[in-house]
Every structure is written in C-alpha cells, then in structure tokens.
C-alpha cells in the first residue's frame, strides 16, 4: 500500500491564483481530512469527510473548498490564494471515526503564496 | 471551544535523560486523547492513544502517557531518551459531544536530544 499520498510536495503561488492540492489513499478509509500546520499553532482542521459525497467544515475552512467524489480522493481547492494561506498542508485518513481511530497522514504539501 | 495546551515549545535533553512533555486540555466531559510524533522529514504518526480504562497508556518506542482527569492532563513520558527521539510531538484531543469527528491539536513541542 502507498498509504496517503499528496501532490505536489512544494508549490509557490501568486496572490489571487487558484490551485488544487491532491490527496489520495489506497487503504479504503472512509474518513479523510485536511489540516494546515503553522509555526507555533500546531495542526488545524480545515475540512473533513466521513465518506464519498459527504464533507464538512473544520476550524479554519474559509478560502478552501473540498469535494469527495470517490472514497480514494479528497482534493483541497484554493480558489483565490492569499499570503495568509502560506502553510504546510497535511491530508489524513482513518478507517473509522477519527476521534477513536488512528489517523494516517500524508507527507505534506508546502505552499507559499507571494 | 475546546483547546489543547502544550506549554513546552522547545525541549533540549541529553541522551539517557528522562522526558516529560506536558499536555493540558480544556473540556469537562469525556475525551479521547492522542500523542502524535513527527520525525524530521517524515509523516506524522501515532505514538499512543487513550480512550478509557487504565489511565497509564503505553505506546511505541518506550513512550507512555498518563491521563489525569482531575488535572485535565495527558503528559507524555519516556524514562531514557535517545538521539533518535528528536522530533516534534503533538498532543491531540477529541471531546465527546462536540462532533466526534474532530481532533484538536496542540501547538507541538520540538524535542532535540543531544548525543
């Protein structure tokens, strides 16, 4: 199993540009989530999904969109990038409810918005 | 809203020293508690977790944590650290009743172990 994969690993955007961060898992996990990691702030939940077709907001959803058309994929879209979105983004998945089950994290995407 | 505090942002130890990293949370109800670790250049991975039962939980690589409900704490310990324990450690809490799907992470503690 590849586990949780994320692409790209690094990305530089200009303010106002849009892009999609890709996340895929091959473990048949129902639960998937996106976090951002900022210095001194730990990981903050952006959006999560409890299954295909079902998504919900986390702590910091503004400026981000998600969709879950398949069990395997959970892309994160930045519609109009802002410097405040400069961060490291992690995707995670778990077989069951993330409150009780181990989450498996991807390698992260380091995003810089100029 | 729930919050998780990790008071030690940076810890530097020599090999064989004992380790204790603090984690406190703010929620009066039932909680699930986790410690995750991120080694340099690697993914976050689960170190240990507590749901119920024995408040002393043992994890991988000789780590353990003790849940003290009266102190709202879940401190991570290791009797003798190794250079390979150099990493960033995150405490995370799920509070029952406020959406079972969400984990709240602390800000992390960077541990540097000197050989």
mmCIF file with all atom_site columns, N, CA, C and O in Angstrom, chain B residues 78-113:
data_model
loop_
_atom_site.group_PDB
_atom_site.id
_atom_site.type_symbol
_atom_site.label_atom_id
_atom_site.label_alt_id
_atom_site.label_comp_id
_atom_site.label_asym_id
_atom_site.label_entity_id
_atom_site.label_seq_id
_atom_site.pdbx_PDB_ins_code
_atom_site.Cartn_x
_atom_site.Cartn_y
_atom_site.Cartn_z
_atom_site.occupancy
_atom_site.B_iso_or_equiv
_atom_site.pdbx_formal_charge
_atom_site.auth_seq_id
_atom_site.auth_comp_id
_atom_site.auth_asym_id
_atom_site.auth_atom_id
_atom_site.pdbx_PDB_model_num
ATOM 1   N N  . UNK B 1 78  ? 9.048   9.425  28.904 1.00 0.00 ? 78  UNK B N  1
ATOM 2   C CA . UNK B 1 78  ? 9.951   8.360  28.500 1.00 0.00 ? 78  UNK B CA 1
ATOM 3   C C  . UNK B 1 78  ? 11.115  8.380  29.487 1.00 0.00 ? 78  UNK B C  1
ATOM 4   O O  . UNK B 1 78  ? 11.708  9.423  29.726 1.00 0.00 ? 78  UNK B O  1
ATOM 5   N N  . UNK B 1 79  ? 11.451  7.229  30.068 1.00 0.00 ? 79  UNK B N  1
ATOM 6   C CA . UNK B 1 79  ? 12.468  7.215  31.128 1.00 0.00 ? 79  UNK B CA 1
ATOM 7   C C  . UNK B 1 79  ? 13.865  7.597  30.646 1.00 0.00 ? 79  UNK B C  1
ATOM 8   O O  . UNK B 1 79  ? 14.633  8.205  31.392 1.00 0.00 ? 79  UNK B O  1
ATOM 9   N N  . UNK B 1 80  ? 14.182  7.250  29.407 1.00 0.00 ? 80  UNK B N  1
ATOM 10  C CA . UNK B 1 80  ? 15.545  7.465  28.918 1.00 0.00 ? 80  UNK B CA 1
ATOM 11  C C  . UNK B 1 80  ? 15.480  7.736  27.412 1.00 0.00 ? 80  UNK B C  1
ATOM 12  O O  . UNK B 1 80  ? 15.213  6.828  26.630 1.00 0.00 ? 80  UNK B O  1
ATOM 13  N N  . UNK B 1 81  ? 15.709  8.977  27.035 1.00 0.00 ? 81  UNK B N  1
ATOM 14  C CA . UNK B 1 81  ? 15.568  9.324  25.613 1.00 0.00 ? 81  UNK B CA 1
ATOM 15  C C  . UNK B 1 81  ? 16.823  8.961  24.826 1.00 0.00 ? 81  UNK B C  1
ATOM 16  O O  . UNK B 1 81  ? 17.926  8.857  25.369 1.00 0.00 ? 81  UNK B O  1
ATOM 17  N N  . UNK B 1 82  ? 16.599  8.794  23.531 1.00 0.00 ? 82  UNK B N  1
ATOM 18  C CA . UNK B 1 82  ? 17.688  8.508  22.618 1.00 0.00 ? 82  UNK B CA 1
ATOM 19  C C  . UNK B 1 82  ? 17.763  9.616  21.573 1.00 0.00 ? 82  UNK B C  1
ATOM 20  O O  . UNK B 1 82  ? 16.786  10.340 21.348 1.00 0.00 ? 82  UNK B O  1
ATOM 21  N N  . UNK B 1 83  ? 18.898  9.694  20.907 1.00 0.00 ? 83  UNK B N  1
ATOM 22  C CA . UNK B 1 83  ? 19.084  10.711 19.865 1.00 0.00 ? 83  UNK B CA 1
ATOM 23  C C  . UNK B 1 83  ? 17.971  10.589 18.815 1.00 0.00 ? 83  UNK B C  1
ATOM 24  O O  . UNK B 1 83  ? 17.488  11.592 18.286 1.00 0.00 ? 83  UNK B O  1
ATOM 25  N N  . UNK B 1 84  ? 17.530  9.366  18.540 1.00 0.00 ? 84  UNK B N  1
ATOM 26  C CA . UNK B 1 84  ? 16.504  9.129  17.529 1.00 0.00 ? 84  UNK B CA 1
ATOM 27  C C  . UNK B 1 84  ? 15.122  9.620  17.945 1.00 0.00 ? 84  UNK B C  1
ATOM 28  O O  . UNK B 1 84  ? 14.182  9.592  17.138 1.00 0.00 ? 84  UNK B O  1
ATOM 29  N N  . UNK B 1 85  ? 14.980  10.057 19.189 1.00 0.00 ? 85  UNK B N  1
ATOM 30  C CA . UNK B 1 85  ? 13.694  10.612 19.632 1.00 0.00 ? 85  UNK B CA 1
ATOM 31  C C  . UNK B 1 85  ? 13.546  12.088 19.252 1.00 0.00 ? 85  UNK B C  1
ATOM 32  O O  . UNK B 1 85  ? 12.497  12.686 19.499 1.00 0.00 ? 85  UNK B O  1
ATOM 33  N N  . UNK B 1 86  ? 14.573  12.655 18.678 1.00 0.00 ? 86  UNK B N  1
ATOM 34  C CA . UNK B 1 86  ? 14.486  14.030 18.191 1.00 0.00 ? 86  UNK B CA 1
ATOM 35  C C  . UNK B 1 86  ? 13.350  14.141 17.188 1.00 0.00 ? 86  UNK B C  1
ATOM 36  O O  . UNK B 1 86  ? 13.326  13.452 16.170 1.00 0.00 ? 86  UNK B O  1
ATOM 37  N N  . UNK B 1 87  ? 12.374  14.982 17.493 1.00 0.00 ? 87  UNK B N  1
ATOM 38  C CA . UNK B 1 87  ? 11.156  15.062 16.693 1.00 0.00 ? 87  UNK B CA 1
ATOM 39  C C  . UNK B 1 87  ? 10.274  16.168 17.260 1.00 0.00 ? 87  UNK B C  1
ATOM 40  O O  . UNK B 1 87  ? 10.599  16.793 18.258 1.00 0.00 ? 87  UNK B O  1
ATOM 41  N N  . UNK B 1 88  ? 9.143   16.365 16.602 1.00 0.00 ? 88  UNK B N  1
ATOM 42  C CA . UNK B 1 88  ? 8.122   17.255 17.139 1.00 0.00 ? 88  UNK B CA 1
ATOM 43  C C  . UNK B 1 88  ? 6.949   16.405 17.604 1.00 0.00 ? 88  UNK B C  1
ATOM 44  O O  . UNK B 1 88  ? 6.507   15.499 16.895 1.00 0.00 ? 88  UNK B O  1
ATOM 45  N N  . UNK B 1 89  ? 6.458   16.710 18.791 1.00 0.00 ? 89  UNK B N  1
ATOM 46  C CA . UNK B 1 89  ? 5.419   15.898 19.428 1.00 0.00 ? 89  UNK B CA 1
ATOM 47  C C  . UNK B 1 89  ? 4.149   16.735 19.580 1.00 0.00 ? 89  UNK B C  1
ATOM 48  O O  . UNK B 1 89  ? 4.186   17.862 20.057 1.00 0.00 ? 89  UNK B O  1
ATOM 49  N N  . UNK B 1 90  ? 3.039   16.128 19.168 1.00 0.00 ? 90  UNK B N  1
ATOM 50  C CA . UNK B 1 90  ? 1.760   16.819 19.213 1.00 0.00 ? 90  UNK B CA 1
ATOM 51  C C  . UNK B 1 90  ? 0.767   16.038 20.075 1.00 0.00 ? 90  UNK B C  1
ATOM 52  O O  . UNK B 1 90  ? 0.556   14.844 19.861 1.00 0.00 ? 90  UNK B O  1
ATOM 53  N N  . UNK B 1 91  ? 0.146   16.744 20.987 1.00 0.00 ? 91  UNK B N  1
ATOM 54  C CA . UNK B 1 91  ? -0.959  16.197 21.750 1.00 0.00 ? 91  UNK B CA 1
ATOM 55  C C  . UNK B 1 91  ? -2.255  16.552 21.022 1.00 0.00 ? 91  UNK B C  1
ATOM 56  O O  . UNK B 1 91  ? -2.366  17.634 20.431 1.00 0.00 ? 91  UNK B O  1
ATOM 57  N N  . UNK B 1 92  ? -3.226  15.660 21.027 1.00 0.00 ? 92  UNK B N  1
ATOM 58  C CA . UNK B 1 92  ? -4.492  15.923 20.351 1.00 0.00 ? 92  UNK B CA 1
ATOM 59  C C  . UNK B 1 92  ? -5.632  15.371 21.201 1.00 0.00 ? 92  UNK B C  1
ATOM 60  O O  . UNK B 1 92  ? -5.493  14.338 21.848 1.00 0.00 ? 92  UNK B O  1
ATOM 61  N N  . UNK B 1 93  ? -6.746  16.073 21.152 1.00 0.00 ? 93  UNK B N  1
ATOM 62  C CA . UNK B 1 93  ? -7.890  15.729 21.993 1.00 0.00 ? 93  UNK B CA 1
ATOM 63  C C  . UNK B 1 93  ? -9.159  15.715 21.159 1.00 0.00 ? 93  UNK B C  1
ATOM 64  O O  . UNK B 1 93  ? -9.375  16.593 20.328 1.00 0.00 ? 93  UNK B O  1
ATOM 65  N N  . UNK B 1 94  ? -9.967  14.717 21.382 1.00 0.00 ? 94  UNK B N  1
ATOM 66  C CA . UNK B 1 94  ? -11.317 14.713 20.836 1.00 0.00 ? 94  UNK B CA 1
ATOM 67  C C  . UNK B 1 94  ? -12.287 14.797 21.999 1.00 0.00 ? 94  UNK B C  1
ATOM 68  O O  . UNK B 1 94  ? -12.207 14.003 22.937 1.00 0.00 ? 94  UNK B O  1
ATOM 69  N N  . UNK B 1 95  ? -13.176 15.774 21.922 1.00 0.00 ? 95  UNK B N  1
ATOM 70  C CA . UNK B 1 95  ? -14.137 15.976 23.004 1.00 0.00 ? 95  UNK B CA 1
ATOM 71  C C  . UNK B 1 95  ? -15.482 15.410 22.591 1.00 0.00 ? 95  UNK B C  1
ATOM 72  O O  . UNK B 1 95  ? -16.077 15.841 21.611 1.00 0.00 ? 95  UNK B O  1
ATOM 73  N N  . UNK B 1 96  ? -15.956 14.458 23.330 1.00 0.00 ? 96  UNK B N  1
ATOM 74  C CA . UNK B 1 96  ? -17.259 13.878 23.021 1.00 0.00 ? 96  UNK B CA 1
ATOM 75  C C  . UNK B 1 96  ? -18.340 14.939 23.168 1.00 0.00 ? 96  UNK B C  1
ATOM 76  O O  . UNK B 1 96  ? -18.329 15.739 24.081 1.00 0.00 ? 96  UNK B O  1
ATOM 77  N N  . UNK B 1 97  ? -19.268 14.916 22.252 1.00 0.00 ? 97  UNK B N  1
ATOM 78  C CA . UNK B 1 97  ? -20.386 15.844 22.335 1.00 0.00 ? 97  UNK B CA 1
ATOM 79  C C  . UNK B 1 97  ? -20.203 17.068 21.483 1.00 0.00 ? 97  UNK B C  1
ATOM 80  O O  . UNK B 1 97  ? -21.146 17.796 21.245 1.00 0.00 ? 97  UNK B O  1
ATOM 81  N N  . UNK B 1 98  ? -18.982 17.301 21.019 1.00 0.00 ? 98  UNK B N  1
ATOM 82  C CA . UNK B 1 98  ? -18.744 18.443 20.152 1.00 0.00 ? 98  UNK B CA 1
ATOM 83  C C  . UNK B 1 98  ? -18.215 17.938 18.817 1.00 0.00 ? 98  UNK B C  1
ATOM 84  O O  . UNK B 1 98  ? -17.119 18.261 18.408 1.00 0.00 ? 98  UNK B O  1
ATOM 85  N N  . UNK B 1 99  ? -19.008 17.118 18.178 1.00 0.00 ? 99  UNK B N  1
ATOM 86  C CA . UNK B 1 99  ? -18.646 16.488 16.913 1.00 0.00 ? 99  UNK B CA 1
ATOM 87  C C  . UNK B 1 99  ? -17.536 15.459 17.120 1.00 0.00 ? 99  UNK B C  1
ATOM 88  O O  . UNK B 1 99  ? -16.392 15.788 17.349 1.00 0.00 ? 99  UNK B O  1
ATOM 89  N N  . UNK B 1 100 ? -17.928 14.232 17.052 1.00 0.00 ? 100 UNK B N  1
ATOM 90  C CA . UNK B 1 100 ? -16.964 13.173 17.336 1.00 0.00 ? 100 UNK B CA 1
ATOM 91  C C  . UNK B 1 100 ? -15.908 13.051 16.260 1.00 0.00 ? 100 UNK B C  1
ATOM 92  O O  . UNK B 1 100 ? -14.972 12.290 16.405 1.00 0.00 ? 100 UNK B O  1
ATOM 93  N N  . UNK B 1 101 ? -16.044 13.803 15.178 1.00 0.00 ? 101 UNK B N  1
ATOM 94  C CA . UNK B 1 101 ? -15.101 13.625 14.086 1.00 0.00 ? 101 UNK B CA 1
ATOM 95  C C  . UNK B 1 101 ? -13.883 14.520 14.193 1.00 0.00 ? 101 UNK B C  1
ATOM 96  O O  . UNK B 1 101 ? -12.956 14.404 13.418 1.00 0.00 ? 101 UNK B O  1
ATOM 97  N N  . UNK B 1 102 ? -13.872 15.450 15.119 1.00 0.00 ? 102 UNK B N  1
ATOM 98  C CA . UNK B 1 102 ? -12.833 16.451 15.110 1.00 0.00 ? 102 UNK B CA 1
ATOM 99  C C  . UNK B 1 102 ? -11.801 16.197 16.186 1.00 0.00 ? 102 UNK B C  1
ATOM 100 O O  . UNK B 1 102 ? -12.112 15.887 17.319 1.00 0.00 ? 102 UNK B O  1
ATOM 101 N N  . UNK B 1 103 ? -10.548 16.350 15.784 1.00 0.00 ? 103 UNK B N  1
ATOM 102 C CA . UNK B 1 103 ? -9.442  16.347 16.726 1.00 0.00 ? 103 UNK B CA 1
ATOM 103 C C  . UNK B 1 103 ? -8.886  17.754 16.847 1.00 0.00 ? 103 UNK B C  1
ATOM 104 O O  . UNK B 1 103 ? -8.715  18.432 15.846 1.00 0.00 ? 103 UNK B O  1
ATOM 105 N N  . UNK B 1 104 ? -8.601  18.163 18.065 1.00 0.00 ? 104 UNK B N  1
ATOM 106 C CA . UNK B 1 104 ? -7.955  19.445 18.303 1.00 0.00 ? 104 UNK B CA 1
ATOM 107 C C  . UNK B 1 104 ? -6.518  19.161 18.698 1.00 0.00 ? 104 UNK B C  1
ATOM 108 O O  . UNK B 1 104 ? -6.268  18.418 19.653 1.00 0.00 ? 104 UNK B O  1
ATOM 109 N N  . UNK B 1 105 ? -5.583  19.747 17.958 1.00 0.00 ? 105 UNK B N  1
ATOM 110 C CA . UNK B 1 105 ? -4.165  19.533 18.207 1.00 0.00 ? 105 UNK B CA 1
ATOM 111 C C  . UNK B 1 105 ? -3.580  20.677 19.037 1.00 0.00 ? 105 UNK B C  1
ATOM 112 O O  . UNK B 1 105 ? -3.988  21.833 18.908 1.00 0.00 ? 105 UNK B O  1
ATOM 113 N N  . UNK B 1 106 ? -2.600  20.332 19.845 1.00 0.00 ? 106 UNK B N  1
ATOM 114 C CA . UNK B 1 106 ? -1.798  21.342 20.499 1.00 0.00 ? 106 UNK B CA 1
ATOM 115 C C  . UNK B 1 106 ? -0.789  21.915 19.521 1.00 0.00 ? 106 UNK B C  1
ATOM 116 O O  . UNK B 1 106 ? -0.668  21.457 18.386 1.00 0.00 ? 106 UNK B O  1
ATOM 117 N N  . UNK B 1 107 ? -0.053  22.914 19.964 1.00 0.00 ? 107 UNK B N  1
ATOM 118 C CA . UNK B 1 107 ? 0.877   23.620 19.085 1.00 0.00 ? 107 UNK B CA 1
ATOM 119 C C  . UNK B 1 107 ? 2.186   22.871 18.877 1.00 0.00 ? 107 UNK B C  1
ATOM 120 O O  . UNK B 1 107 ? 3.002   23.272 18.064 1.00 0.00 ? 107 UNK B O  1
ATOM 121 N N  . UNK B 1 108 ? 2.381   21.796 19.602 1.00 0.00 ? 108 UNK B N  1
ATOM 122 C CA . UNK B 1 108 ? 3.555   20.975 19.378 1.00 0.00 ? 108 UNK B CA 1
ATOM 123 C C  . UNK B 1 108 ? 4.723   21.324 20.281 1.00 0.00 ? 108 UNK B C  1
ATOM 124 O O  . UNK B 1 108 ? 4.862   22.461 20.745 1.00 0.00 ? 108 UNK B O  1
ATOM 125 N N  . UNK B 1 109 ? 5.561   20.340 20.541 1.00 0.00 ? 109 UNK B N  1
ATOM 126 C CA . UNK B 1 109 ? 6.809   20.521 21.295 1.00 0.00 ? 109 UNK B CA 1
ATOM 127 C C  . UNK B 1 109 ? 7.942   19.931 20.478 1.00 0.00 ? 109 UNK B C  1
ATOM 128 O O  . UNK B 1 109 ? 7.892   18.752 20.100 1.00 0.00 ? 109 UNK B O  1
ATOM 129 N N  . UNK B 1 110 ? 8.921   20.760 20.199 1.00 0.00 ? 110 UNK B N  1
ATOM 130 C CA . UNK B 1 110 ? 10.103  20.281 19.480 1.00 0.00 ? 110 UNK B CA 1
ATOM 131 C C  . UNK B 1 110 ? 11.117  19.758 20.484 1.00 0.00 ? 110 UNK B C  1
ATOM 132 O O  . UNK B 1 110 ? 11.562  20.495 21.372 1.00 0.00 ? 110 UNK B O  1
ATOM 133 N N  . UNK B 1 111 ? 11.459  18.490 20.339 1.00 0.00 ? 111 UNK B N  1
ATOM 134 C CA . UNK B 1 111 ? 12.448  17.862 21.221 1.00 0.00 ? 111 UNK B CA 1
ATOM 135 C C  . UNK B 1 111 ? 13.744  17.650 20.461 1.00 0.00 ? 111 UNK B C  1
ATOM 136 O O  . UNK B 1 111 ? 13.749  17.072 19.375 1.00 0.00 ? 111 UNK B O  1
ATOM 137 N N  . UNK B 1 112 ? 14.824  18.121 21.040 1.00 0.00 ? 112 UNK B N  1
ATOM 138 C CA . UNK B 1 112 ? 16.147  17.879 20.494 1.00 0.00 ? 112 UNK B CA 1
ATOM 139 C C  . UNK B 1 112 ? 16.927  17.073 21.520 1.00 0.00 ? 112 UNK B C  1
ATOM 140 O O  . UNK B 1 112 ? 17.070  17.509 22.671 1.00 0.00 ? 112 UNK B O  1
ATOM 141 N N  . UNK B 1 113 ? 17.389  15.914 21.118 1.00 0.00 ? 113 UNK B N  1
ATOM 142 C CA . UNK B 1 113 ? 18.189  15.075 22.006 1.00 0.00 ? 113 UNK B CA 1
ATOM 143 C C  . UNK B 1 113 ? 19.632  15.123 21.525 1.00 0.00 ? 113 UNK B C  1
ATOM 144 O O  . UNK B 1 113 ? 19.941  14.747 20.394 1.00 0.00 ? 113 UNK B O  1
#
